[in-house]
CSV table of C-alpha atoms in Angstrom, one decimal:
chain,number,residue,atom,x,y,z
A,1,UNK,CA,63.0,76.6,304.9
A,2,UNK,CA,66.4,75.8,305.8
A,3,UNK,CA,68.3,77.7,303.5
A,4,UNK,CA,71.2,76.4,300.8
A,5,UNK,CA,72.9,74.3,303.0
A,6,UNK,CA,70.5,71.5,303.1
A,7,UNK,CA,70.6,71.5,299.6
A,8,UNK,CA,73.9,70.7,299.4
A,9,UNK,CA,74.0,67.8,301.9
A,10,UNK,CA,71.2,66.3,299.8
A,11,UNK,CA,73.3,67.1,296.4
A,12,UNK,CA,76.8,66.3,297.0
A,13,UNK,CA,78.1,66.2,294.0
A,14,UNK,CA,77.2,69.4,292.6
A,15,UNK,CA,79.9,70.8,291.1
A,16,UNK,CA,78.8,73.8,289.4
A,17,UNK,CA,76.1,76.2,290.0
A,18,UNK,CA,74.5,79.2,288.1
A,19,UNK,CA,72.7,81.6,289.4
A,20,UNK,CA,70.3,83.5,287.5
A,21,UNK,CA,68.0,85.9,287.5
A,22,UNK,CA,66.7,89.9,286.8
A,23,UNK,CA,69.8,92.5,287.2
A,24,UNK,CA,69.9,94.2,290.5
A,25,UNK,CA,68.2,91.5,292.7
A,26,UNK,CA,71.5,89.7,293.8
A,27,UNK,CA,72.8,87.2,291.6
A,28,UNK,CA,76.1,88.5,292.4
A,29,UNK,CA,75.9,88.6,296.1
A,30,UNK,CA,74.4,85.3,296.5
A,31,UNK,CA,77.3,84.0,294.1
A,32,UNK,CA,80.0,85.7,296.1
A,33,UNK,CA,78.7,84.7,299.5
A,34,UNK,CA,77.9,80.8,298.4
A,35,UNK,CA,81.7,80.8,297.0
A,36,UNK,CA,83.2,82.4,300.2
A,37,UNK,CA,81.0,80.0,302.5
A,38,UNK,CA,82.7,77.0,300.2
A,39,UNK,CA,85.9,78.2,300.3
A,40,UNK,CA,86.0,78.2,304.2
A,41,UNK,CA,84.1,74.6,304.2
A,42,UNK,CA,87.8,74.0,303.1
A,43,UNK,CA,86.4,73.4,299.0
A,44,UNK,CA,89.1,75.2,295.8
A,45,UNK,CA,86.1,77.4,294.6
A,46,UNK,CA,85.9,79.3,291.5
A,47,UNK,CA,83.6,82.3,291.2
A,48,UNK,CA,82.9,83.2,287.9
A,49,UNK,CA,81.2,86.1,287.0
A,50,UNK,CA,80.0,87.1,283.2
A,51,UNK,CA,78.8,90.2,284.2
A,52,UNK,CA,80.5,93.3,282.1
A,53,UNK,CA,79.1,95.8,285.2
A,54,UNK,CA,82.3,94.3,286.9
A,55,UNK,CA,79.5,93.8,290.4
A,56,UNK,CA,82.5,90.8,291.9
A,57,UNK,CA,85.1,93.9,291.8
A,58,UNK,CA,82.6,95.9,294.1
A,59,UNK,CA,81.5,93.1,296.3
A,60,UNK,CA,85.4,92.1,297.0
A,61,UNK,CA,86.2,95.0,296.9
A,62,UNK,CA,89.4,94.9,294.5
A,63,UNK,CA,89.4,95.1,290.8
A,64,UNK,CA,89.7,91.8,289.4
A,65,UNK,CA,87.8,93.2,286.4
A,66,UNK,CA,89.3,91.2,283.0
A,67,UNK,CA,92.5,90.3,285.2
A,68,UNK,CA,92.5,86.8,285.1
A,69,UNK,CA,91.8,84.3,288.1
A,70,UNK,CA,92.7,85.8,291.5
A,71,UNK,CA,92.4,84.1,294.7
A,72,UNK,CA,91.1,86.4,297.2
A,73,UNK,CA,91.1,84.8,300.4
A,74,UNK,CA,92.5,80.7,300.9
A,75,UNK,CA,90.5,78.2,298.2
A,76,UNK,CA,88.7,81.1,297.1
A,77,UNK,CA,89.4,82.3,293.8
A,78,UNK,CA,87.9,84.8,291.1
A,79,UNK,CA,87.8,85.6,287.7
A,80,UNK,CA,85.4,88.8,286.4
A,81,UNK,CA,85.7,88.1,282.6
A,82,UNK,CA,86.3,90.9,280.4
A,83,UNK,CA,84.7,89.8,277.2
A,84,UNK,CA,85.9,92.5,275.1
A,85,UNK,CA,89.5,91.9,276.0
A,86,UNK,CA,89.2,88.3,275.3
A,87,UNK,CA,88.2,88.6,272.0
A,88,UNK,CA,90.6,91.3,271.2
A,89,UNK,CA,92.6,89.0,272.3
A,90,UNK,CA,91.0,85.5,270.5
A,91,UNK,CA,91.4,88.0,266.9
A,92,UNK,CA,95.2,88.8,267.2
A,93,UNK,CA,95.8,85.1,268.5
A,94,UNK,CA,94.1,83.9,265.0
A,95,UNK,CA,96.1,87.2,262.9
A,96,UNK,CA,99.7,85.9,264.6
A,97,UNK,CA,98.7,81.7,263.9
A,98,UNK,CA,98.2,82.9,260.5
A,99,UNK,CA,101.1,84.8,259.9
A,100,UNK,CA,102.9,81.9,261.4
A,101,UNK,CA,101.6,78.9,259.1
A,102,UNK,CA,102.2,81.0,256.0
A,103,UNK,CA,105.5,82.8,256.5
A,104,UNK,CA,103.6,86.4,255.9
A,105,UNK,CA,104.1,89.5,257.9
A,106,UNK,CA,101.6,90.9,257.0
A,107,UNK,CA,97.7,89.5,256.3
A,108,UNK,CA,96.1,89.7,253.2
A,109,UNK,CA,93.3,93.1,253.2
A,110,UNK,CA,89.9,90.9,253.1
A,111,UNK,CA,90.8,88.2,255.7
A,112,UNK,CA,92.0,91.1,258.1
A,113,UNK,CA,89.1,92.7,257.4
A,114,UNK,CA,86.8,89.3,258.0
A,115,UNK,CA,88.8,89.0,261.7
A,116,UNK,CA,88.0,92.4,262.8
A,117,UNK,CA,84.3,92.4,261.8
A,118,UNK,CA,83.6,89.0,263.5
A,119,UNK,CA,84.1,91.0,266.5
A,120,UNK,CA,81.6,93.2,265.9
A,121,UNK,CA,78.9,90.2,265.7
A,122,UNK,CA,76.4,90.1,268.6
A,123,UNK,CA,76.7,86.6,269.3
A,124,UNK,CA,80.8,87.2,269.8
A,125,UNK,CA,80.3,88.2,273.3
A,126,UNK,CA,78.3,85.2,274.5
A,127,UNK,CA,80.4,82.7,272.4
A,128,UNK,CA,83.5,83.9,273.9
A,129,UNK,CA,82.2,84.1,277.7
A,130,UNK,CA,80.9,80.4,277.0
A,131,UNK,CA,84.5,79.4,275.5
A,132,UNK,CA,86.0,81.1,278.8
A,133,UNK,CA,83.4,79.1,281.2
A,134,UNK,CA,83.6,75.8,279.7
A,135,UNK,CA,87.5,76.1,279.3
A,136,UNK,CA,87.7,76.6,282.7
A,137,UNK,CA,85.5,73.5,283.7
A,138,UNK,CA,87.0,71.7,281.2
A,139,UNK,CA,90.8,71.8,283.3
A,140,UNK,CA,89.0,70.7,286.1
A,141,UNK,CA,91.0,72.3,288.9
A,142,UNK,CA,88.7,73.4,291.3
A,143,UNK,CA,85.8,71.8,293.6
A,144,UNK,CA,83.1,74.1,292.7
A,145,UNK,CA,82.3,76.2,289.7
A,146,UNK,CA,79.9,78.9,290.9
A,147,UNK,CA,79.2,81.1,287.6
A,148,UNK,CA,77.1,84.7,288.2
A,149,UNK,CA,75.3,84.8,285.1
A,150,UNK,CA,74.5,88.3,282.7
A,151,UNK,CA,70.7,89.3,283.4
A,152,UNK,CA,69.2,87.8,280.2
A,153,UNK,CA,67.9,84.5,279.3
A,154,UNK,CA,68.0,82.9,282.8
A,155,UNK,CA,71.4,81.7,281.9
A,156,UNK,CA,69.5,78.9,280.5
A,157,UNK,CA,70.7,80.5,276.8
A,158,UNK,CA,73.8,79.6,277.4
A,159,UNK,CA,73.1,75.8,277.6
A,160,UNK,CA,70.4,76.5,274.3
A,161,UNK,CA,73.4,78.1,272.5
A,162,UNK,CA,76.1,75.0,273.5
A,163,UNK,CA,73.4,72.8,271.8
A,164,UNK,CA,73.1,74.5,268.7
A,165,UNK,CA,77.0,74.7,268.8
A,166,UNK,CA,77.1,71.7,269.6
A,167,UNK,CA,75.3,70.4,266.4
A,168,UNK,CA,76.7,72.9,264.2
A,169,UNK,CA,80.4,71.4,265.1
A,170,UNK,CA,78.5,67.7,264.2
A,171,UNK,CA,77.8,68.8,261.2
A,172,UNK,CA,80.6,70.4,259.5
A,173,UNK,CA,82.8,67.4,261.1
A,174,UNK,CA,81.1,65.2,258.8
A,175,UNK,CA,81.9,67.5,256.1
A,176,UNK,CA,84.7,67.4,256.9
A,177,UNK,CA,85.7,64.0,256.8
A,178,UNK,CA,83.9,63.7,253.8
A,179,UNK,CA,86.4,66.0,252.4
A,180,UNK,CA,89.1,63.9,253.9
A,181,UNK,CA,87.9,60.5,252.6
A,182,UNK,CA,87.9,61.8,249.0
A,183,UNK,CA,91.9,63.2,249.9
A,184,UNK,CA,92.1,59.7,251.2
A,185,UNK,CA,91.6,57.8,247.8
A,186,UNK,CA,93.2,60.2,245.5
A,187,UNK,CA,96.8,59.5,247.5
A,188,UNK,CA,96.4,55.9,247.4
A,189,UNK,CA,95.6,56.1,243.5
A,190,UNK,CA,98.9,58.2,243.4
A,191,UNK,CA,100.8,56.4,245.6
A,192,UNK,CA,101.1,59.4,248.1
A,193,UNK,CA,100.7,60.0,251.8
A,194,UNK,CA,97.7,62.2,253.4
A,195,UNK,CA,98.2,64.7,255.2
A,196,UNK,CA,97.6,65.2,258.9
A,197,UNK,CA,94.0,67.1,258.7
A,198,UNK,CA,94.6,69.9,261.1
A,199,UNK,CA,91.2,71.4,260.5
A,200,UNK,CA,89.5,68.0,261.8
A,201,UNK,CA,91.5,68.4,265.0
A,202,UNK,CA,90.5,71.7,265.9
A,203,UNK,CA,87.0,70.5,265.7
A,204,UNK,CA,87.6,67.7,267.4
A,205,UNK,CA,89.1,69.7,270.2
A,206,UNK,CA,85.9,72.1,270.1
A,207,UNK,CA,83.9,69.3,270.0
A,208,UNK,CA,85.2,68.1,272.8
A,209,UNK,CA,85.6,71.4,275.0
A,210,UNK,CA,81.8,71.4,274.2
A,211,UNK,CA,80.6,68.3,274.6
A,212,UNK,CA,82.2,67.9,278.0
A,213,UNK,CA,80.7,71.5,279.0
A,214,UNK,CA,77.3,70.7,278.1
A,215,UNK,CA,77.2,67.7,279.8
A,216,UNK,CA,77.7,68.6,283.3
A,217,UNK,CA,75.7,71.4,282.6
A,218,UNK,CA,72.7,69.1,281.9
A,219,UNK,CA,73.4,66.7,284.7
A,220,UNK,CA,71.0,67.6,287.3
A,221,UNK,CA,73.8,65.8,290.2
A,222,UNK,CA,76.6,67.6,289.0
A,223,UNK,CA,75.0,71.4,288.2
A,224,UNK,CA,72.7,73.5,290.3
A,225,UNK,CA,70.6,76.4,288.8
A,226,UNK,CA,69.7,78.9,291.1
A,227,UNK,CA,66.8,82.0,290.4
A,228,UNK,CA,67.5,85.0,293.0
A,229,UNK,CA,64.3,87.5,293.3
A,230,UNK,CA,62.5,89.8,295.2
A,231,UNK,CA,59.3,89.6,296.8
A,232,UNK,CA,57.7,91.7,294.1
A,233,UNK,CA,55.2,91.3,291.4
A,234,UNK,CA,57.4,91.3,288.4
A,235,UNK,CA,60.0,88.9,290.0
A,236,UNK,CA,57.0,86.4,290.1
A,237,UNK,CA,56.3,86.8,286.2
A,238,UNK,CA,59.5,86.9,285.4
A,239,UNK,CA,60.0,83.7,287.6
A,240,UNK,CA,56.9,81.7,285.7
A,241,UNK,CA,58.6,82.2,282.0
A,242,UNK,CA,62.1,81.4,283.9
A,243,UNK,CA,60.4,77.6,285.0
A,244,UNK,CA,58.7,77.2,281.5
A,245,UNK,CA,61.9,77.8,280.0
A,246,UNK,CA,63.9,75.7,281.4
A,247,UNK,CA,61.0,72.9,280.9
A,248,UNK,CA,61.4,73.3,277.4
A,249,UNK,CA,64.9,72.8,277.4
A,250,UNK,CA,64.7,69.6,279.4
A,251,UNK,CA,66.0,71.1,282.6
A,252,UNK,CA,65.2,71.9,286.0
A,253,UNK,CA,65.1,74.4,288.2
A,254,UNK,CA,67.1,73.5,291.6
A,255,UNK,CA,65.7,76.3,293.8
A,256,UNK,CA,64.4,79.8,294.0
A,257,UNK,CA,66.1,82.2,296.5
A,258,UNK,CA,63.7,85.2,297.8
A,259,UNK,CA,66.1,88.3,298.8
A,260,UNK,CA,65.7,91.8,300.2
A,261,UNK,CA,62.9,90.7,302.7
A,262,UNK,CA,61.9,93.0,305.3
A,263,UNK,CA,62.2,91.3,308.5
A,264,UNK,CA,58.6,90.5,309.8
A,265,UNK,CA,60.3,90.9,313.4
A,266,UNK,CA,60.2,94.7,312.5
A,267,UNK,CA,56.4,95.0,312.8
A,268,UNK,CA,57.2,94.1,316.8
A,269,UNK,CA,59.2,96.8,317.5
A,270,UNK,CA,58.1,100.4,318.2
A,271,UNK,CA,57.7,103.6,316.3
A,272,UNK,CA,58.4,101.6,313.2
A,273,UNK,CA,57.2,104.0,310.2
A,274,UNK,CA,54.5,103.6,307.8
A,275,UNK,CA,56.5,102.9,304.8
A,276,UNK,CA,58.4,100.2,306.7
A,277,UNK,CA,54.9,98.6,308.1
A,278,UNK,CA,53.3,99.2,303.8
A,279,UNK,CA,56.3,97.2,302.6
A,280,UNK,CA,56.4,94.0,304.6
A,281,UNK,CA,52.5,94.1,304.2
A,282,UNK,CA,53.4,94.0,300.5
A,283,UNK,CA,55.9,91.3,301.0
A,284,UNK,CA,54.3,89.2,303.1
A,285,UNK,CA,51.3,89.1,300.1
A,286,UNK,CA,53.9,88.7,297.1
A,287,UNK,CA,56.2,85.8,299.3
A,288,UNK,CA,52.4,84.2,299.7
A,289,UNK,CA,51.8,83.8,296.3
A,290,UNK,CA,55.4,82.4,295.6
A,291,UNK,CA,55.2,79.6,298.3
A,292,UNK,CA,51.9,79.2,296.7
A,293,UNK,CA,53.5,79.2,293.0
A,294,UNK,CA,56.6,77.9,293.2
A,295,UNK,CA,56.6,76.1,297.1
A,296,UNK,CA,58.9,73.3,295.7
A,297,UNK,CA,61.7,75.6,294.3
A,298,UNK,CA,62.0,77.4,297.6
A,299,UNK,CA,65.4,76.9,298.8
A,300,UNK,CA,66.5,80.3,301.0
A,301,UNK,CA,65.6,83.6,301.8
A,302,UNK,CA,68.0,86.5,302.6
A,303,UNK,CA,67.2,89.5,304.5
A,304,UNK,CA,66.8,93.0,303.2
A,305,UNK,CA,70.2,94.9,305.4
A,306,UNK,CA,70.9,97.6,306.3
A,307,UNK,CA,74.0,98.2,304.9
A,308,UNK,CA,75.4,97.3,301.3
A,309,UNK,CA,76.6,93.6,301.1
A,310,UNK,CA,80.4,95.0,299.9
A,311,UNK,CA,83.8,93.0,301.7
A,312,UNK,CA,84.7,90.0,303.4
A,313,UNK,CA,83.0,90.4,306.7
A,314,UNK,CA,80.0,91.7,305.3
A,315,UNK,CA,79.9,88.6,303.0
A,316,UNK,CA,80.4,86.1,305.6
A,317,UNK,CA,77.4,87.3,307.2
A,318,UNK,CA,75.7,86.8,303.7
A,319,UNK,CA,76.8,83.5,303.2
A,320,UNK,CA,75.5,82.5,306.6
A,321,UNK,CA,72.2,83.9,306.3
A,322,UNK,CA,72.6,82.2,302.3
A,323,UNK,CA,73.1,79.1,303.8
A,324,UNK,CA,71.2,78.4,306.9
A,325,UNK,CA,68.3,81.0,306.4
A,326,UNK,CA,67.3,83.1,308.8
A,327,UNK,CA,63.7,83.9,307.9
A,328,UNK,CA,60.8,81.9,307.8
A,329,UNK,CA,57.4,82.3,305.8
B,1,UNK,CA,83.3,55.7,249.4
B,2,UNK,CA,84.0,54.4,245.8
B,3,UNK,CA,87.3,52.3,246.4
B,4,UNK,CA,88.0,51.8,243.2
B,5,UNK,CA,90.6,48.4,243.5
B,6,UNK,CA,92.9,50.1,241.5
B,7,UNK,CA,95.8,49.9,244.3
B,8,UNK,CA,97.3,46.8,243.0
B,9,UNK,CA,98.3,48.3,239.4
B,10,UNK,CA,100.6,50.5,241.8
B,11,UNK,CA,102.6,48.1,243.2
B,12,UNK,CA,106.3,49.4,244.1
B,13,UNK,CA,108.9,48.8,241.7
B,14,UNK,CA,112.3,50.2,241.2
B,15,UNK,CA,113.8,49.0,238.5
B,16,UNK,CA,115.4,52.3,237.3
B,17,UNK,CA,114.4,54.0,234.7
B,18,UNK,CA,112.8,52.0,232.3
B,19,UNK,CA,109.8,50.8,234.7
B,20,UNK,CA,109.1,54.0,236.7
B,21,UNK,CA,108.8,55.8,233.3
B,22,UNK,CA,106.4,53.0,232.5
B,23,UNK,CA,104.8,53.1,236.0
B,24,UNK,CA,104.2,56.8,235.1
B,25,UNK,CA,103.0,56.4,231.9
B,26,UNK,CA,100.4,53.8,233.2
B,27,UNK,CA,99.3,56.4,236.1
B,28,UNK,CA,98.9,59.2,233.4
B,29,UNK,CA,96.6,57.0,231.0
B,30,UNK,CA,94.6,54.3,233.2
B,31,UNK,CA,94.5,56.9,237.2
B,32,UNK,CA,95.7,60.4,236.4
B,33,UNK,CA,91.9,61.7,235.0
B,34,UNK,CA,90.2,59.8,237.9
B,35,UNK,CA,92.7,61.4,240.6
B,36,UNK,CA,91.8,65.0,238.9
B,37,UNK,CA,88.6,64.0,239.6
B,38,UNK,CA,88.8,62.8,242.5
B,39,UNK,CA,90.4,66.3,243.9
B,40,UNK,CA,88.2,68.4,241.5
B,41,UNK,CA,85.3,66.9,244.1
B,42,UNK,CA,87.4,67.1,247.4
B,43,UNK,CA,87.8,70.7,246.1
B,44,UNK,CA,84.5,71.0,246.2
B,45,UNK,CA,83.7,69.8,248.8
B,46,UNK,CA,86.2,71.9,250.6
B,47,UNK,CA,84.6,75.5,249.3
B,48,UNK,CA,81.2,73.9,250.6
B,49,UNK,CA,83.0,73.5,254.2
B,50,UNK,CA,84.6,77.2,253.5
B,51,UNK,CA,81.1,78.5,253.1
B,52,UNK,CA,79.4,76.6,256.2
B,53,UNK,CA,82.3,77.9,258.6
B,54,UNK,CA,83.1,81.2,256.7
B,55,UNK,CA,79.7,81.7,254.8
B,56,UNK,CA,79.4,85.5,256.4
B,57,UNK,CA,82.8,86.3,254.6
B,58,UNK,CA,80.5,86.1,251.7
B,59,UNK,CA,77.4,87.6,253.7
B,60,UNK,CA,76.0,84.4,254.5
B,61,UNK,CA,75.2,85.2,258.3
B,62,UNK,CA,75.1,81.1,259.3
B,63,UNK,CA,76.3,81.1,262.5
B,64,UNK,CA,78.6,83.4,265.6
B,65,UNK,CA,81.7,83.2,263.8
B,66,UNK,CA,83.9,82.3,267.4
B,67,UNK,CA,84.4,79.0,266.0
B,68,UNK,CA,85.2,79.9,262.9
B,69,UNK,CA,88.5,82.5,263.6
B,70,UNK,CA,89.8,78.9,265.4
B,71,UNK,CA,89.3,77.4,261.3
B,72,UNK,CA,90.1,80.6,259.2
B,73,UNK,CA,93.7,80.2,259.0
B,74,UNK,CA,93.8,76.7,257.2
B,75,UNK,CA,91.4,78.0,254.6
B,76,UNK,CA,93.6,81.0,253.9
B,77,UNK,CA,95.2,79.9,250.9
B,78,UNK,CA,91.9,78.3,249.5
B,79,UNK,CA,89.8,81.9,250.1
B,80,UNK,CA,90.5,83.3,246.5
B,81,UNK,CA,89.5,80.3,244.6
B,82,UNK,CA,86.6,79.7,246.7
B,83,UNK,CA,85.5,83.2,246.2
B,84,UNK,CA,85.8,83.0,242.7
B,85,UNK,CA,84.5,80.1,242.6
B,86,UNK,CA,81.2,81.3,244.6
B,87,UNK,CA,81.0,84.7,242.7
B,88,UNK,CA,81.4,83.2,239.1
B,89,UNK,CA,78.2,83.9,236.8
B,90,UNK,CA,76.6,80.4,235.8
B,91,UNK,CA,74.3,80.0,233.3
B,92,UNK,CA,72.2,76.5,232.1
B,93,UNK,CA,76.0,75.3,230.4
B,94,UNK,CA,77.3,74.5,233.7
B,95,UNK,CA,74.6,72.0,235.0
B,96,UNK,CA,75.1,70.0,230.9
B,97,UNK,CA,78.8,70.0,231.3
B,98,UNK,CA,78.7,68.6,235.4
């Protein structure tokens, strides 16, 4: 085990990386210290977190929380997304485009009503946090994308939800231009000009925002999925559906980071209490059965510490241990 | 698509009065019924695109509408016939008269 660093030397051209994982066991950490160690390797890094627990405001220490992109430190910026806000946001955007094209100040009762309970669907908050990520990729202004994903679906979701989008802009293209053919033929039977389609555009340019997203996302060279556990039984189950999941979608797993793990060193010293001896005993078993499990996933692991991984310095320390690990099994 | 050849009967001529109101008169009895047509269908097929992109207007849940805001305000002036359209009772007369 030789910790992130190897990886990428072997993967140069990864460009974007997702971690995933359970809540709580350090996706956010292990973003935050992969993006500072970039940063300083002299790289334009973009942390991205999804997360509506605002974790990247505590770990910087500084609310960034739905404030745009920041740059914390040189190369190094952030952007905490504040999904709420950016659909807020996305509806009065439509309500004033709308009001524009038709001349109106104010909007008729039932489409006013239609914006503001599109809000309220569930699959609002992922669609607009996937707009936000794969606008961002999209303007292609930084080195390296490194996205802390929400706790569900092992991120992977995201990439099942940009297919389905994906098709479902396919499809009502074609309807579309169906539509325009038949606009087509009834102006040259009148002797008329067509009109500029603007609907067709915008789906063109959705299309396109997507396509380009999805794609890097499913280029095994260009992005790197990360799972962050804990040497624990249920981080092991959860792990197994996590690499069957991302089989059925066609993907891979790039590597499986082990944190919070009790230093084995500790057993050397003296006077070191029961619980402390009980726990790496526990560890030791669990981080067994994952080299056993999943040997060829393991890519780092990261040491429990003894105080809270919060501010730069802290984090540099992090992003060392991230990268050229520290521990051995 | 049907291209129906018929763009040769249109051919531009500006000869005053006398030839565009026959030009018009030839558009209103060999083009103007197929050009209704032609629209009634593009119509058509416009309220079926209303419903795939804004189908949960009319509580057709088909899919998150994100997309769909970026699309509502081109079909804002179509939404009243297309409603009326979808809502209208239809009995066994409409499918003899299609």
């Amino acid at each position: 085990m030789v910790g992130l660093k190897e990886f990428f030397e072997r993967n140069p051209n990864v460009r974007v990386v997702i971690f995933a994982g359970k809540g709580g066991l350090g996706k956010t950490t292990s973003s935050a210290a992969l993006s500072y160690y970039m940063a300083k390797q002299g790289k334009r890094v973009l942390c991205f977190s999804t997360d509506p627990q605002a974790s990247l405001s505590d770990i910087f220490e500084r609310d960034i929380y739905g404030k745009g992109v920041i740059e914390i430190a040189p190369n190094l910026h952030v952007v905490e997304i504040d999904a709420d806000k950016k659909i807020a946001e996305y509806q009065e955007e439509i309500r004033r485009k709308i009001k524009d094209m038709y001349k109106i100040d104010e909007i008729p009762k039932e489409i006013d009503e239609y914006i503001s309970s599109a809000a309220a669907e569930p699959a609002m908050y992922e669609s607009a946090t996937y707009d936000a990520m794969a606008d961002l990729v999209a303007k292609e202004e930084y080195d390296l994308y490194v996205f802390d994903m929400p706790p569900f679906g092992h991120g992977v979701r995201m990439v099942a939800m940009a297919e389905i989008l994906g098709k479902w802009v396919e499809k009502i293209t074609e309807a579309r231009k169906m539509a325009k053919e038949y606009e087509e033929i009834a102006a040259t039977l009148r002797g008329g000009a067509v009109s500029e389609d603007m609907v067709l555009q915008e789906l063109q340019d959705i299309n396109n925002k997507i396509g380009l997203f999805t794609k890097i996302l499913t280029d095994r060279t260009r992005t790197a999925f990360f799972m962050v556990i804990i040497p624990e039984k249920m981080a092991i189950l959860d792990t197994e559906r996590a690499v069957k999941m991302f089989k059925e979608l066609n993907m891979e797993l790039s590597g499986i980071i082990v944190n919070q793990v009790y230093p084995p060193d500790l057993l050397k010293q003296q006077g070191v209490s029961e619980f402390i001896v009980n726990k790496i005993k526990m560890q030791s078993q669990y981080l067994d059965e994952i080299k056993r499990k999943f040997g060829k996933y393991l890519v780092g692991l990261l040491p429990m510490y003894s105080q809270e991984p919060k501010g730069l310095e802290m984090l540099s320390k992090v992003a060392e241990d991230l990268m050229n690990s520290p521990l051995n099994i | 698509m049907v291209n129906l050849g018929l763009k040769k009967e249109e051919k531009k001529e500006n000869k005053g009065g006398v030839s565009r109101a026959l030009k018009d008169m030839m558009y209103g009895m060999a083009l103007h019924g197929q050009v209704s047509a032609l629209l009634r269908t593009r119509m058509y097929i416009e309220h079926l695109f209303m419903l795939m992109t804004l189908g949960d207007m009319l509580g057709f849940p088909l899919l998150p509408p994100y997309y769909s805001l970026r699309l509502l305000p081109y079909a804002v002036p179509n939404i009243k016939s297309w409603k009326a359209r979808m809502f209208r009772e239809h009995d066994f007369t409409d499918i003899i008269t299609q």
